[in-house]
C-alpha atoms as a printed R data frame, in Angstrom:
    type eleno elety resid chain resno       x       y       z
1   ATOM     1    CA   UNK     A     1   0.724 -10.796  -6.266
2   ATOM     2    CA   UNK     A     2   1.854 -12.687  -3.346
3   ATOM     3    CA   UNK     A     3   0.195 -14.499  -0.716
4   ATOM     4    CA   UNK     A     4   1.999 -16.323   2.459
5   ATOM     5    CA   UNK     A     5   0.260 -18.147   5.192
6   ATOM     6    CA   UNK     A     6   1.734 -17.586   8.480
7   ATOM     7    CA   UNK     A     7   1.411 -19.297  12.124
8   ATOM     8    CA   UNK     A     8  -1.151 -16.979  13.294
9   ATOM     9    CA   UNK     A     9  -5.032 -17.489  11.890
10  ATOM    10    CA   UNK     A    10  -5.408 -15.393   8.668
11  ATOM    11    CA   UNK     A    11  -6.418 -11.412   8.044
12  ATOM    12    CA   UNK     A    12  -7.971 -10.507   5.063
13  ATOM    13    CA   UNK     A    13  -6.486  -7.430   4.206
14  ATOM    14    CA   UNK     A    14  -6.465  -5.201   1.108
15  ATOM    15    CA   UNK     A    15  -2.701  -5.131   0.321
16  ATOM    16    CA   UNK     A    16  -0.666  -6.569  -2.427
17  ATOM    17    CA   UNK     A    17   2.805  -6.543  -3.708
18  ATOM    18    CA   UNK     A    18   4.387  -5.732  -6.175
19  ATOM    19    CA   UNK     A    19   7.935  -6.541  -6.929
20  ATOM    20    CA   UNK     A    20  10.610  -4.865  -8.942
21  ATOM    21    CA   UNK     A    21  14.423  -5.636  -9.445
22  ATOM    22    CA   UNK     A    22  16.396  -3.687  -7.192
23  ATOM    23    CA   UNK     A    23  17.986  -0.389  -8.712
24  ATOM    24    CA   UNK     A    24  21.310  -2.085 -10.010
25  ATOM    25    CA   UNK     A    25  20.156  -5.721 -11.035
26  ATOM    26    CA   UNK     A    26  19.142  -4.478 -14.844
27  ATOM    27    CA   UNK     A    27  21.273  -1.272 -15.309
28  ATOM    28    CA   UNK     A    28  19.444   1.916 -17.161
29  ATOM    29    CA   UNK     A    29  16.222   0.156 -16.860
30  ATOM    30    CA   UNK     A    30  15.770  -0.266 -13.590
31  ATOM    31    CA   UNK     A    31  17.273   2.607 -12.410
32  ATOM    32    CA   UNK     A    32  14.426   4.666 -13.803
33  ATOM    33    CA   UNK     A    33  11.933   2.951 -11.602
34  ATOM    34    CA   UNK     A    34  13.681   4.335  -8.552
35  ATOM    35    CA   UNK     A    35  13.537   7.703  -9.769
36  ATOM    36    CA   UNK     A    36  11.153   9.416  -7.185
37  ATOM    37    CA   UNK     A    37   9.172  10.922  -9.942
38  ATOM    38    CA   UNK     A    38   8.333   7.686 -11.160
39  ATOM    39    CA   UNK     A    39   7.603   5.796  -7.889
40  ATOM    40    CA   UNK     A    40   5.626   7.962  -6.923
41  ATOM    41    CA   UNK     A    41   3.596   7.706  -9.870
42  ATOM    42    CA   UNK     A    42   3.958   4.204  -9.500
43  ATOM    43    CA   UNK     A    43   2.034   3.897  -6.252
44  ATOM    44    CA   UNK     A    44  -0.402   6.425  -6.874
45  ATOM    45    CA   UNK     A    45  -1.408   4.487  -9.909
46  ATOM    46    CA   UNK     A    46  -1.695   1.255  -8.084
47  ATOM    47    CA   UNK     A    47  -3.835   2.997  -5.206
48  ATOM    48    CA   UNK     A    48  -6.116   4.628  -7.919
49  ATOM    49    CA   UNK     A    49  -6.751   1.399  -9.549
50  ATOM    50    CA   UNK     A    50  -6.980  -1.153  -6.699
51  ATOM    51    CA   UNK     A    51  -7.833   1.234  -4.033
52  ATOM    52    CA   UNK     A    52  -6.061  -0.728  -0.967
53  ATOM    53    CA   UNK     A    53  -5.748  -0.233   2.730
54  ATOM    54    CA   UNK     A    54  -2.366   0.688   2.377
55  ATOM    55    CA   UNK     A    55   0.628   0.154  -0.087
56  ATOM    56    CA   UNK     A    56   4.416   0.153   0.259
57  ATOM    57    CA   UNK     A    57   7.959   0.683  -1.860
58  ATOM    58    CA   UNK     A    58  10.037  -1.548   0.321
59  ATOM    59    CA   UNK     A    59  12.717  -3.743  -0.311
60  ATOM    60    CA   UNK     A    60  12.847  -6.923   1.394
61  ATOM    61    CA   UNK     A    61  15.763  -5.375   3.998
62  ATOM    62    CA   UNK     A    62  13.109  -2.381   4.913
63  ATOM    63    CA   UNK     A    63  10.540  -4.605   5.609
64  ATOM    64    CA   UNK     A    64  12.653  -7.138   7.920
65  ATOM    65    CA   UNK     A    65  13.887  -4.812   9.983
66  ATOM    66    CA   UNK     A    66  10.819  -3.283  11.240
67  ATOM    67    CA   UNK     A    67   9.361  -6.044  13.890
68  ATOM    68    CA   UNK     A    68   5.518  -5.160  12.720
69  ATOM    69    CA   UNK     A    69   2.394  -7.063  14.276
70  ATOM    70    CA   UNK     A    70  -0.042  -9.085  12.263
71  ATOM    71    CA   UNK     A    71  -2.377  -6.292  10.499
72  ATOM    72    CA   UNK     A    72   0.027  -3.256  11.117
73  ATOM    73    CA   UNK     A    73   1.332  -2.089   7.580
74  ATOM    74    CA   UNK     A    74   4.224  -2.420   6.089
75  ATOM    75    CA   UNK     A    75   6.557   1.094   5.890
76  ATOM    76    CA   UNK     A    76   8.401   1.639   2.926
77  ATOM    77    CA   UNK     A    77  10.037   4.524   0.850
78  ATOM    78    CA   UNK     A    78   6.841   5.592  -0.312
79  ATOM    79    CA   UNK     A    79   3.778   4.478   1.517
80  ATOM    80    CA   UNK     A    80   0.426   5.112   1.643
81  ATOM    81    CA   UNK     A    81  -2.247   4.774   4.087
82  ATOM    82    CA   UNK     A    82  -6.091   4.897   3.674
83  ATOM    83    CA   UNK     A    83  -8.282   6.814   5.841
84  ATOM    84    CA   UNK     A    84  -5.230   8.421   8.121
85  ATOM    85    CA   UNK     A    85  -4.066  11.786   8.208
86  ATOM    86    CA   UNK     A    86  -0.368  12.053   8.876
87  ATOM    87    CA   UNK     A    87   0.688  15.289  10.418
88  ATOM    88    CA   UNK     A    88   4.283  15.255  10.903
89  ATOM    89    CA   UNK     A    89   7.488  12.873  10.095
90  ATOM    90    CA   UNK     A    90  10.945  13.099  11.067
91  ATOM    91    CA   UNK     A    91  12.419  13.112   7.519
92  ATOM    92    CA   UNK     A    92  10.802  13.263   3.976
93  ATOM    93    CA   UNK     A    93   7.087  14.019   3.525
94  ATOM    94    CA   UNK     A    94   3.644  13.248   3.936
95  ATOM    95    CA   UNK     A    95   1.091  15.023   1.474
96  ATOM    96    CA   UNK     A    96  -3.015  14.026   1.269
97  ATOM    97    CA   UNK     A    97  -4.132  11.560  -2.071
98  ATOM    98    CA   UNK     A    98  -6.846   9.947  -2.470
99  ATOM    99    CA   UNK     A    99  -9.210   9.175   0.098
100 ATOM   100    CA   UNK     A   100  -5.445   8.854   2.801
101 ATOM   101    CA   UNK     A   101  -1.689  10.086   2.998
102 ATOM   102    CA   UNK     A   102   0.996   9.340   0.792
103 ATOM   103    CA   UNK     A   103   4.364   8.753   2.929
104 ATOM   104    CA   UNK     A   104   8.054   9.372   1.163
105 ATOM   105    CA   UNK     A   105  10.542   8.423   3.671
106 ATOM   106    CA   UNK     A   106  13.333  10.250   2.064
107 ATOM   107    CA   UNK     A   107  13.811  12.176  -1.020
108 ATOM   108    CA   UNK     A   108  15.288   9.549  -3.084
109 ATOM   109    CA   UNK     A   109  15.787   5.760  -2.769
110 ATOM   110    CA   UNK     A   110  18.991   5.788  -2.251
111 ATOM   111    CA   UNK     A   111  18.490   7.344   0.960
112 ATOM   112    CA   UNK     A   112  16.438   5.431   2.357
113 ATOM   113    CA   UNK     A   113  18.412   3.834   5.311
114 ATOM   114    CA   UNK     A   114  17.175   1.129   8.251
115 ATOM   115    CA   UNK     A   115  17.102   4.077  10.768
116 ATOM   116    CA   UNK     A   116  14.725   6.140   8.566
117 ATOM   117    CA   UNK     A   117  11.970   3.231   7.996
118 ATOM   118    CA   UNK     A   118  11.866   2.748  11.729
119 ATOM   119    CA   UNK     A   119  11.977   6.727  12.479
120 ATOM   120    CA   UNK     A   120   8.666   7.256   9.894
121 ATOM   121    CA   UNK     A   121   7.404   4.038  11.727
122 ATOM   122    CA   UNK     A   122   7.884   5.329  14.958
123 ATOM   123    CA   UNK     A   123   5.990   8.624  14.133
124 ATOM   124    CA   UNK     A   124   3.083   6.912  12.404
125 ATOM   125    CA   UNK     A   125   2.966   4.569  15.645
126 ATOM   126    CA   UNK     A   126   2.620   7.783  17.895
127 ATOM   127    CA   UNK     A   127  -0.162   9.281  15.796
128 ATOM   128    CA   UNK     A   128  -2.224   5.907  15.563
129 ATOM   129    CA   UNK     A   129  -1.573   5.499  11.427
130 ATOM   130    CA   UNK     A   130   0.234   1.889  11.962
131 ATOM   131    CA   UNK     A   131  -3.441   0.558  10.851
132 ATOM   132    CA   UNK     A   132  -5.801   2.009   7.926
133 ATOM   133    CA   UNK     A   133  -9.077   3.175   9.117
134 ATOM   134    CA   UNK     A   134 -11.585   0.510   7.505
């Protein structure tokens, strides 16, 4: 788990992270865990255990590039959202779990590009899911 302090006063939010090696730094191994199968069971593990606001599969490049305001969540390959319903993305899919939505951006990792985390951003932004309802 990670926690930064920023320039702006504090949010107590219930997020975490998580942090694998990307899909070529241990060969076979890590590979597996980008496998969407396993992600995805991945994340809906960690939300049925810690039961957060929202939670993200994002690499460090993902999350850079998308300009987000304090409290506004993090968009990933896979992410999911408490309290939202998501009706409609430009690319991959958005299915109910738990008590939200579970996001994948794109069908596999691999195609995951900069233009597809802003373009499920984008969509989430226009149907007021940047925030999980509290």
């Amino acid at each position: 788990m990670s926690v930064t302090a920023g320039a702006y006063a504090p949010m107590i939010v219930n997020s975490f992270l998580l942090d694998f090696p990307s899909p070529n730094e241990d060969g076979e191994h890590a590979d597996r865990l980008y496998r969407p199968e396993t992600a995805s069971t991945i994340i809906q593990a960690v939300v049925l255990a810690w039961e957060p606001d929202w939670a993200t599969w994002v690499t460090p490049t993902m999350r850079n590039n998308q300009g987000r305001q304090p409290g506004e969540l993090v968009v990933g390959w896979f992410t999911y959202i408490r309290g939202v319903t998501v009706t409609s993305l430009p690319a991959g899919a958005a299915r109910r779990f738990a008590d939200g939505t579970l996001i994948q951006a794109a069908p596999e990792f691999a195609d995951v590009t900069a233009d597809t985390v802003v373009a499920t951003r984008d969509a989430l932004r226009s149907q007021s899911a940047l925030q999980p309802a509290t």
